[in-house]
Amino acid sequence: MYRLIGLFLLALTIPAFLAKEAEPVGPPVYDQFLADNSKFHQQVQQLADYVATDLPADSLRAAFIRSRLAYKRIEWLLEYYQPFLASHINGPPVIEVEGTEPGQTPILPTGLQVLEPYLFPVYNADRKADITRELTASLTYAARLEQGIPADKITDTDVLEAMRQQLFRLLTAGITGYDAPETRTGLSEAALSLRTLRDVFRPYAARLSKPMATELSQHWTDAIRVLETASDFADFDRVSFIREQLYPLSRALQQARKSLTIPLATTRRFLSPMVATLSDSGAFRADYLINFGAFVSTPQKVALGKILFFDPLLSGNNARSCASCHRPEQAFTDGFTKSHSFSGRKRVLRNAPTLLNAGLQNAQFYDSRAFYLEDQAHDVLTNAHEMKTSPEDIVQKLMTSADYRKRFADAFPAGLTAPNIRNSLACYIRSLTCLNARPDRYLRGEAVAFSTDEKLGLNLFLGKARCATCHFFPIYNGFVPPHYEKTESEIIGVPRRRKIRNAQIDTDPGKFDTYQKDRHRFAFKTPTVRNVALTAPYMHNGVYKTLEQVVDFYNRGGGRGIGIQLDGQTLNETPLKLTGVEQTALVAFLRSLTDTTGLTQRPYQLPLVDGNSVLNRRRIGGRY
């Protein structure tokens, strides 16, 4: 019988009169995982047997759903300790082609999500061989799962952190339909996940004070009841569930952890271990996404980066600044379909994206060609169509300013260097984080205005409209929660011109131009929709002028829904069938995501250049 190591160590350090309460109670986590994994393996084997003996489609679908439910009992621990194995059991059905992979060798997905479209909504008996192959792969991986979680690694800290992450997972991937889009079993699966977590927590609950244990028990009961009594997946009130059941439960678990003096997880992650909910202030750590420890943000770097951002000295003609194309008043965009090139006579390839929350993703530019904001800054500064300069020229110019020399000396031990210029700009952009819009505050339980239309729109976004299966809650971009290790791209079929039939695909090849992989053709990074009311026109080519037009495009099924023959479209081409009222509500919610508080102020002045009256008259923010 295995023991929870963390509980044992805790029992040695707490006062003697509490020692009895600290004794672990109930089945050990690892033993329970083994038992649940065995049941999962049995369910998948049963499905394989059903397929082999040609049972009716209804029997196959029922067996598949049972397999998914069985997986939800082990998901919480497997995802925490072995996310790679978990991705082969229930990862997204997307064929990956890594940028560094030679010969365009595709990485084929496996698991339950790959199986789902073979069985739902209609069973395709002609694909029996494919189904059998996938089931064989799933059984192979299922047999390895117990090897991935050695018992001696399970600690109290990890158990509580794994539970917390599972709550976030059922919110971002479960009830949104991300990992079961066809079966639409996300609500029942979420309920089973909660029941599993409640069982896991029982030994800990026995050590809580009676009032705290009673309150927590009620939160478990309420959340499970709401999920199990939901009558329809599309119409489920996700907003109320998050605000009134899931977040209170998550907060109560966090308080219980503190009461039990179980330490926070120390593993460095993008998601802070300190927050109880995904809507809490400080939930995400932008400084996790840096490639050198010395690049961590400081107030001095941020202040310096802000001045550099608005200074035309960073361009080849001393007239254009970063703020020329990224205007703070327009959520750091410029309002054009495609930005003006450096010469002013042409346009660049794509629309200027917002920089708000740009630090909350690990891929930059529409084609994901840069991973770090420092690299993004270098790319823009040296691009002949954007800032048309070089690191050496910038350093040389800034060195002629005593003010700049001092500011860099105060911010960096090495002073004014090209890498430190890039790091300053990156630190400023990382500071442009805004996750305090009215929907965020409403979900936290604050008394804030949130209209009926806006609430309906958020429910649609998280459910029927399927928006949150690509624009993940709560950042609403393609950075996949809760591990936050990959930023997704999608092929949605953006047209060259706005048409609702017989449209033609825009000629921009997207990620293909960077990675030269066929499966990346017309693929673009999924951007955030926060502050989208300020960032028109929309899409990489600015083809849509209003949010209403954007919603209509998705409602029709993307590019294929407007006549574009696009075999590789990753966006579900099935029309959403949103009513006019629903489309209006969805737009109302998108507009409610506006929050630029404290981020739009320009500098009052720029550093003086020694003895150069011409450059000292340069415009703050540059010209365009």
XYZ file of C-alpha atoms in Angstrom:
624
model
C 0.000 0.000 0.000
C 1.509 3.267 -1.128
C 1.375 6.354 1.072
C 1.223 9.994 0.082
C 4.729 11.139 0.857
C 3.744 14.752 1.360
C 1.129 13.882 3.975
C 3.648 11.755 5.866
C 6.217 14.554 5.964
C 3.583 17.035 7.028
C 2.582 14.761 9.908
C 6.143 14.890 11.225
C 6.211 18.673 11.416
C 2.815 19.735 12.760
C 1.926 19.937 16.446
C 1.233 16.634 18.207
C -2.392 17.454 18.939
C -3.038 17.655 15.180
C -1.100 14.525 14.231
C -4.125 12.278 14.262
C -5.947 14.525 11.809
C -2.981 14.395 9.418
C -3.122 10.626 8.946
C -3.899 9.892 5.273
C -7.305 8.345 4.797
C -8.813 6.439 1.860
C -7.229 4.654 -1.126
C -3.846 6.010 -2.190
C -3.892 8.130 -5.306
C -1.605 5.856 -7.269
C -3.541 2.681 -6.495
C -6.757 4.389 -7.531
C -5.120 5.550 -10.747
C -4.088 1.975 -11.534
C -7.621 0.733 -10.952
C -9.160 3.488 -13.072
C -6.614 2.988 -15.839
C -7.451 -0.711 -15.910
C -11.118 0.181 -16.423
C -10.190 2.572 -19.205
C -8.164 -0.135 -20.936
C -11.099 -2.537 -20.607
C -13.500 -0.022 -22.149
C -11.234 0.628 -25.130
C -10.745 -3.116 -25.574
C -14.512 -3.587 -25.521
C -14.902 -0.950 -28.226
C -12.243 -2.717 -30.301
C -14.086 -6.029 -29.871
C -17.362 -4.410 -30.924
C -15.759 -3.031 -34.073
C -14.146 -6.372 -34.875
C -17.485 -8.201 -34.584
C -19.418 -5.572 -36.565
C -21.876 -4.643 -33.847
C -24.490 -1.990 -34.693
C -23.407 1.647 -34.859
C -25.376 2.561 -31.730
C -23.428 -0.027 -29.742
C -20.136 1.322 -31.066
C -21.039 4.889 -30.197
C -22.179 3.911 -26.702
C -18.922 2.017 -26.137
C -16.939 5.012 -27.355
C -18.707 7.320 -24.909
C -18.020 4.865 -22.089
C -14.351 4.908 -23.089
C -14.264 8.686 -22.920
C -15.919 8.686 -19.516
C -13.444 6.104 -18.251
C -10.589 8.279 -19.479
C -11.906 11.251 -17.530
C -11.168 9.363 -14.306
C -7.444 9.247 -15.075
C -7.047 12.431 -17.075
C -6.360 14.712 -14.117
C -3.237 12.823 -12.994
C -2.045 11.670 -16.412
C -2.109 15.186 -17.859
C -0.129 16.481 -14.907
C 2.651 13.895 -14.884
C 2.665 12.680 -18.491
C 1.115 15.246 -20.872
C 2.872 13.596 -23.822
C 1.134 10.282 -23.200
C -2.130 12.111 -22.551
C -1.852 13.793 -25.948
C -1.767 10.350 -27.569
C -4.891 9.297 -25.702
C -7.029 12.417 -26.064
C -5.040 14.990 -28.027
C -6.499 17.176 -30.792
C -6.948 15.437 -34.177
C -4.439 17.697 -35.913
C -1.605 16.470 -38.110
C 1.485 18.322 -36.952
C 4.431 19.276 -39.117
C 7.209 20.699 -37.004
C 9.164 23.597 -38.436
C 12.443 21.718 -38.018
C 11.152 18.352 -39.197
C 13.040 17.219 -42.348
C 11.167 16.081 -45.402
C 7.817 17.344 -44.171
C 7.292 14.133 -42.220
C 3.855 14.513 -40.619
C 3.271 13.681 -36.974
C -0.017 11.815 -37.042
C -2.415 12.264 -34.123
C -3.860 9.297 -32.267
C -6.509 8.701 -29.660
C -10.116 9.362 -28.813
C -10.470 12.620 -30.706
C -9.184 10.959 -33.867
C -11.707 8.145 -33.421
C -14.672 10.421 -32.792
C -15.424 11.546 -36.388
C -15.334 7.920 -37.552
C -18.298 7.190 -35.284
C -20.129 10.520 -35.020
C -22.465 11.788 -36.234
C -22.651 8.808 -38.624
C -20.655 5.585 -38.431
C -18.620 4.979 -41.556
C -18.174 1.212 -41.855
C -15.808 1.719 -44.790
C -13.269 3.137 -42.319
C -13.215 0.000 -40.173
C -9.528 -0.559 -40.877
C -8.704 3.001 -39.807
C -10.779 2.633 -36.651
C -9.064 -0.641 -35.801
C -5.655 0.936 -36.310
C -6.513 3.835 -33.999
C -7.901 1.521 -31.333
C -4.765 -0.597 -31.473
C -2.643 2.512 -30.958
C -4.851 3.643 -28.073
C -4.579 0.248 -26.397
C -0.809 0.353 -26.781
C -0.572 3.737 -25.113
C -3.107 2.778 -22.434
C -0.909 -0.162 -21.462
C 1.992 2.245 -20.854
C 0.188 4.806 -18.724
C 0.969 3.285 -15.348
C 4.675 3.348 -16.220
C 4.476 7.094 -16.646
C 3.415 7.806 -13.070
C 5.775 6.186 -10.552
C 4.213 6.253 -7.113
C 7.206 7.821 -5.406
C 6.664 11.055 -7.340
C 3.175 11.738 -6.056
C 3.186 14.467 -3.427
C 0.417 16.422 -1.756
C 1.513 19.531 -3.632
C 1.273 17.749 -6.959
C -2.106 16.215 -6.142
C -3.610 19.611 -5.335
C -1.977 21.264 -8.339
C -3.142 18.483 -10.665
C -6.674 18.924 -9.319
C -6.513 22.673 -9.888
C -5.336 22.184 -13.454
C -8.116 19.679 -14.097
C -10.697 22.246 -13.009
C -9.187 24.652 -15.527
C -9.102 21.909 -18.167
C -12.764 21.005 -17.813
C -13.540 24.716 -18.152
C -11.395 25.448 -21.205
C -11.616 22.132 -23.061
C -14.501 20.189 -21.507
C -17.609 22.330 -21.306
C -16.581 24.232 -24.465
C -16.626 21.044 -26.543
C -12.968 21.309 -27.549
C -12.131 17.654 -26.944
C -15.531 16.127 -27.806
C -17.036 18.323 -30.554
C -19.198 15.632 -32.146
C -20.338 13.591 -29.145
C -21.104 16.800 -27.225
C -20.548 14.909 -23.986
C -18.466 17.650 -22.397
C -20.942 18.338 -19.600
C -21.310 14.749 -18.425
C -17.553 14.279 -18.713
C -16.983 17.407 -16.628
C -19.373 16.068 -13.991
C -17.451 12.792 -13.860
C -14.173 14.702 -13.575
C -15.558 16.580 -10.584
C -16.747 13.364 -8.960
C -13.269 11.910 -9.440
C -11.586 14.952 -7.921
C -13.994 14.897 -4.996
C -13.059 11.274 -4.319
C -9.362 12.116 -4.508
C -9.797 14.947 -2.030
C -11.700 12.956 0.608
C -8.595 12.121 2.718
C -7.722 15.808 2.757
C -11.282 16.892 3.552
C -11.200 14.720 6.685
C -8.453 16.959 8.075
C -10.290 20.243 7.527
C -12.343 22.041 10.124
C -15.962 20.956 10.018
C -17.279 24.305 8.672
C -14.671 24.361 5.899
C -15.282 20.716 4.993
C -19.048 21.288 4.917
C -18.721 24.347 2.704
C -16.404 22.553 0.296
C -18.704 19.548 0.154
C -21.582 21.825 -0.798
C -19.517 23.361 -3.602
C -18.746 19.899 -4.991
C -22.413 18.934 -4.807
C -23.673 22.128 -6.444
C -21.221 22.013 -9.353
C -21.863 18.337 -10.078
C -25.631 18.797 -9.833
C -25.678 21.678 -12.320
C -23.688 19.667 -14.850
C -25.655 16.451 -14.431
C -29.051 18.134 -14.697
C -28.181 20.150 -17.815
C -30.649 19.262 -20.541
C -28.835 20.550 -23.620
C -25.152 21.054 -24.435
C -25.686 24.064 -26.706
C -28.012 25.917 -24.335
C -26.110 25.220 -21.110
C -25.546 28.405 -19.105
C -21.765 28.221 -18.892
C -21.422 31.781 -17.631
C -23.541 31.143 -14.541
C -21.828 27.802 -13.961
C -18.383 29.420 -13.980
C -19.422 32.355 -11.806
C -21.651 30.564 -9.323
C -20.318 27.001 -9.101
C -16.899 26.365 -10.646
C -15.030 29.438 -9.445
C -16.402 29.227 -5.879
C -15.336 25.565 -5.813
C -11.876 26.432 -7.069
C -11.500 29.179 -4.457
C -12.640 26.826 -1.695
C -10.038 24.260 -2.760
C -7.355 26.929 -2.666
C -8.408 27.904 0.854
C -8.386 24.251 1.877
C -4.839 23.861 0.578
C -3.763 26.848 2.672
C -5.530 25.473 5.730
C -3.710 22.166 5.291
C -0.411 24.061 4.827
C 0.306 22.188 1.617
C 2.983 24.122 -0.311
C 2.347 25.601 -3.723
C 3.816 23.918 -6.775
C 7.268 25.277 -7.541
C 7.532 24.078 -11.134
C 8.016 27.124 -13.325
C 4.954 27.546 -15.531
C 3.161 30.250 -17.477
C 0.096 29.707 -15.276
C 0.737 31.033 -11.779
C 0.315 28.438 -8.996
C -1.001 31.143 -6.676
C -4.357 31.867 -8.302
C -7.590 30.022 -7.640
C -9.289 30.861 -10.952
C -8.293 31.673 -14.515
C -9.898 35.089 -14.142
C -7.828 36.108 -11.117
C -5.458 39.026 -11.404
C -1.933 37.770 -12.002
C -3.049 34.397 -13.357
C -0.432 34.444 -16.107
C 3.282 35.132 -15.979
C 4.528 36.751 -19.171
C 8.113 36.520 -17.942
C 7.852 32.748 -18.255
C 8.079 33.266 -22.026
C 11.662 34.504 -22.169
C 14.723 32.676 -23.444
C 17.259 34.097 -20.965
C 16.860 34.673 -17.250
C 18.463 38.093 -17.594
C 15.567 39.155 -19.824
C 13.107 39.226 -16.913
C 11.121 42.459 -16.701
C 11.891 45.269 -14.275
C 10.173 48.652 -13.880
C 13.280 50.329 -15.307
C 13.243 48.138 -18.418
C 9.526 48.683 -18.976
C 9.856 52.467 -18.657
C 12.823 52.497 -21.021
C 11.069 50.210 -23.497
C 8.065 52.512 -23.576
C 10.218 55.491 -24.536
C 11.984 53.455 -27.220
C 8.639 52.288 -28.592
C 7.595 55.881 -29.275
C 11.004 57.124 -30.453
C 11.596 57.569 -34.223
C 15.337 57.134 -33.661
C 14.686 53.409 -33.924
C 13.874 53.719 -37.636
C 16.133 54.244 -40.604
C 14.677 57.668 -41.424
C 14.264 58.958 -37.851
C 10.597 59.568 -38.656
C 8.779 56.266 -38.075
C 8.410 54.638 -34.661
C 6.859 51.405 -33.444
C 3.824 53.496 -32.488
C 3.351 54.582 -36.104
C 1.748 51.234 -36.932
C 0.748 50.318 -33.380
C -1.199 53.282 -32.058
C -2.210 52.999 -28.407
C -5.544 54.718 -29.073
C -6.474 51.873 -31.448
C -5.391 49.049 -29.161
C -1.936 49.249 -30.742
C -3.131 48.725 -34.316
C -3.361 51.309 -37.109
C -6.844 50.942 -38.575
C -5.660 50.074 -42.093
C -6.351 46.884 -44.011
C -2.586 46.539 -44.400
C -0.009 48.853 -42.895
C 1.918 51.360 -44.987
C 5.411 50.234 -45.906
C 8.520 52.190 -44.940
C 8.604 53.950 -48.302
C 5.001 55.077 -47.909
C 4.230 54.059 -51.491
C 3.203 50.458 -50.847
C 1.517 48.321 -48.213
C 3.101 45.557 -46.186
C 1.859 42.006 -46.531
C -0.525 41.978 -43.563
C -2.727 43.908 -41.185
C -1.053 45.278 -38.033
C -2.035 43.046 -35.079
C -2.719 44.381 -31.614
C 0.169 44.313 -29.159
C -2.151 44.144 -26.163
C -1.586 40.770 -24.500
C 1.074 39.918 -27.106
C 3.187 38.694 -24.198
C 0.599 36.012 -23.423
C 1.541 33.672 -26.262
C 4.661 31.835 -27.355
C 4.398 32.632 -31.058
C 4.623 36.062 -32.656
C 3.435 37.385 -36.049
C 0.556 35.918 -38.041
C 2.852 33.170 -39.320
C 4.359 32.347 -35.895
C 7.858 32.938 -37.227
C 9.189 34.270 -33.908
C 8.863 32.691 -30.476
C 10.056 35.555 -28.299
C 9.176 39.229 -28.244
C 12.875 40.093 -28.422
C 13.043 38.249 -31.750
C 9.906 39.998 -32.915
C 11.476 43.384 -32.179
C 14.621 42.471 -34.122
C 12.555 41.281 -37.092
C 10.551 44.511 -37.281
C 13.509 46.832 -36.765
C 15.546 45.225 -39.530
C 12.668 44.675 -41.976
C 13.183 46.846 -45.063
C 9.435 47.461 -45.331
C 8.888 48.361 -41.678
C 11.646 50.148 -39.729
C 14.539 49.615 -42.184
C 17.445 49.933 -39.809
C 20.096 47.802 -38.133
C 21.050 47.124 -34.512
C 24.380 48.861 -35.069
C 22.754 52.036 -36.404
C 20.321 52.205 -33.494
C 23.065 51.756 -30.911
C 25.161 54.416 -32.610
C 22.311 56.934 -32.551
C 21.243 56.233 -28.985
C 24.835 56.505 -27.808
C 24.749 60.186 -28.797
C 22.182 60.785 -26.036
C 23.476 61.168 -22.480
C 19.911 60.606 -21.283
C 19.672 57.249 -23.050
C 23.119 56.182 -21.841
C 22.045 56.829 -18.260
C 18.694 55.089 -18.650
C 20.351 51.975 -20.046
C 23.003 52.028 -17.335
C 20.245 52.158 -14.717
C 18.316 49.291 -16.343
C 21.122 46.927 -17.399
C 24.543 46.041 -15.991
C 25.926 46.033 -19.547
C 24.326 49.352 -20.423
C 23.335 50.303 -23.963
C 23.612 47.302 -26.285
C 21.537 45.949 -29.151
C 20.228 42.954 -27.129
C 19.243 45.299 -24.303
C 17.361 47.538 -26.736
C 15.360 44.531 -27.890
C 14.805 43.345 -24.336
C 13.553 46.794 -23.270
C 11.029 46.848 -26.102
C 9.941 43.300 -25.249
C 9.519 44.146 -21.563
C 7.304 47.093 -22.470
C 5.159 44.930 -24.734
C 4.891 42.292 -21.997
C 3.592 45.021 -19.717
C 0.696 45.642 -22.125
C -1.407 42.997 -20.422
C -5.085 43.739 -19.903
C -7.329 41.019 -18.495
C -9.753 43.149 -16.536
C -12.628 43.745 -18.936
C -16.210 43.648 -17.681
C -16.647 39.921 -18.474
C -13.568 39.130 -16.369
C -14.874 41.107 -13.443
C -18.357 39.630 -13.801
C -17.013 36.070 -13.740
C -15.040 36.893 -10.590
C -18.350 37.707 -8.935
C -17.958 41.472 -8.905
C -21.031 43.694 -9.082
C -20.404 44.979 -12.592
C -22.784 45.745 -15.433
C -23.074 42.802 -17.813
C -26.109 42.948 -20.072
C -28.370 40.084 -21.078
C -27.026 40.311 -24.630
C -23.422 40.248 -23.443
C -24.035 37.249 -21.224
C -25.785 35.415 -24.056
C -22.863 36.303 -26.309
C -20.324 34.866 -23.872
C -22.402 31.708 -23.532
C -22.475 31.405 -27.317
C -18.731 32.031 -27.505
C -18.094 29.231 -25.001
C -20.685 26.883 -26.456
C -22.870 26.859 -29.543
C -20.711 29.200 -31.640
C -17.594 27.094 -30.907
C -15.396 30.212 -30.699
C -13.622 29.040 -27.536
C -12.394 25.861 -29.223
C -9.825 28.046 -31.015
C -9.822 31.310 -29.024
C -9.286 29.674 -25.647
C -10.793 31.127 -22.482
C -9.765 33.401 -20.813
C -7.008 35.006 -22.933
C -9.138 34.282 -26.002
C -6.167 33.490 -28.229
C -4.635 30.243 -29.492
C -2.348 29.575 -26.503
C -3.628 26.171 -25.394
C -4.597 25.859 -21.692
C -3.864 24.723 -19.085
C -0.279 23.686 -19.932
C 0.244 26.740 -22.156
C 3.062 25.269 -24.214
C 1.713 25.671 -27.746
C 0.052 28.458 -29.705
C -2.257 27.026 -32.344
C -2.732 28.125 -35.919
C -5.794 27.481 -38.042
C -6.752 27.359 -41.699
C -10.108 29.124 -41.826
C -10.266 30.134 -45.490
C -10.018 33.928 -45.415
C -11.258 35.301 -48.762
C -9.444 37.779 -50.974
C -12.533 39.984 -51.080
C -15.690 40.046 -49.000
C -18.174 37.777 -50.765
C -20.742 35.327 -49.426
C -20.600 32.952 -52.391
C -18.071 31.960 -55.041
C -15.316 33.560 -52.975
C -11.618 33.054 -53.672
C -8.961 32.307 -51.082
C -6.585 35.126 -50.217
C -3.239 34.468 -51.882
C -1.185 35.006 -48.711
C 0.212 31.508 -47.951
C 0.527 32.202 -44.219
C 2.842 29.889 -42.276
C 3.807 28.069 -45.471
C 5.902 31.056 -46.509
C 7.973 30.684 -43.351
C 8.139 26.934 -42.808
C 7.640 25.597 -46.366
C 5.387 22.814 -45.136
C 2.342 21.959 -47.250
C 0.104 21.528 -44.222
C 0.864 25.103 -43.208
C -0.466 26.603 -46.429
C -3.035 29.321 -45.571
C -2.509 28.689 -41.841
C -2.410 31.707 -39.530
C -1.885 32.021 -35.802
C -5.072 32.321 -33.758
C -5.010 35.891 -32.355
C -6.710 37.221 -29.264
C -10.163 38.757 -29.637
C -9.696 40.968 -26.592
C -10.135 44.656 -27.484
C -11.387 43.554 -30.881
C -13.864 46.448 -30.948
C -10.855 48.754 -31.407
C -8.876 46.779 -33.975
C -10.907 46.896 -37.205
C -10.485 45.910 -39.996
C -10.232 42.187 -39.335
C -8.285 39.134 -40.540
C -4.671 39.203 -41.711
C -5.688 41.055 -44.867
C -8.280 43.371 -43.328
C -11.020 41.958 -45.562
C -13.809 42.433 -43.005
C -14.645 45.923 -41.806
C -17.053 45.084 -38.986
C -17.493 42.450 -36.308
C -20.882 41.642 -37.788
C -19.157 40.622 -41.027
C -16.679 38.461 -39.116
C -19.447 36.650 -37.235
C -21.317 36.092 -40.504
C -18.186 34.515 -42.031
C -17.891 32.020 -39.190
C -21.628 31.401 -39.105
C -21.449 30.228 -42.718
C -18.651 27.755 -41.986
C -15.603 29.806 -42.892
C -14.078 29.718 -46.352
C -15.810 26.534 -47.459
C -19.116 28.059 -46.451
C -18.661 30.904 -48.942
C -17.578 28.737 -51.838
C -13.817 28.399 -51.343
C -12.616 24.907 -52.236
C -10.131 24.384 -49.431
C -9.327 20.780 -48.564
C -7.102 21.679 -45.642
C -9.557 23.903 -43.751
C -9.208 23.181 -40.035
C -12.214 25.290 -39.068
C -15.355 23.166 -38.851
C -17.215 23.894 -42.081
C -20.631 23.046 -40.639
C -22.697 26.260 -40.448
C -23.305 27.422 -36.891
C -26.937 28.323 -37.610
C -26.847 31.291 -35.256
C -30.016 33.363 -35.308
C -29.924 37.095 -35.892
C -30.446 37.656 -32.171
C -27.568 35.323 -31.356
C -25.221 37.003 -33.824
C -26.045 40.386 -32.316
C -25.406 39.020 -28.825
C -22.074 37.540 -29.866
C -20.948 40.909 -31.206
C -22.108 42.575 -27.987
C -19.916 40.226 -25.969
C -16.911 40.814 -28.219
C -17.309 44.554 -27.731
C -17.450 44.059 -23.963
C -13.908 42.643 -24.026
C -12.510 46.169 -24.349
C -9.996 47.095 -21.642
C -7.055 49.414 -22.265
C -7.009 51.095 -18.855
C -3.657 52.685 -18.069
C -1.995 51.459 -21.258
C -2.588 54.217 -23.813
C -0.615 57.132 -22.354
C 2.204 58.325 -24.607
C 5.486 59.648 -23.154
C 5.556 63.377 -22.455
C 8.973 63.810 -24.029
C 11.803 61.890 -25.652
C 15.455 61.875 -24.555
C 17.569 64.632 -26.053
C 20.294 63.858 -28.564
C 23.467 65.696 -27.658
C 23.968 68.747 -29.884
C 21.408 67.816 -32.570
C 18.553 70.295 -32.739
C 16.985 68.559 -35.739
C 16.632 65.179 -34.054
C 15.513 66.855 -30.854
C 12.430 68.076 -32.719
C 11.390 64.541 -33.670
C 7.752 63.705 -33.029
C 6.762 61.478 -30.114
C 5.304 58.382 -31.727
C 6.741 59.253 -35.126
C 5.013 59.897 -38.411
C 3.134 57.562 -40.693
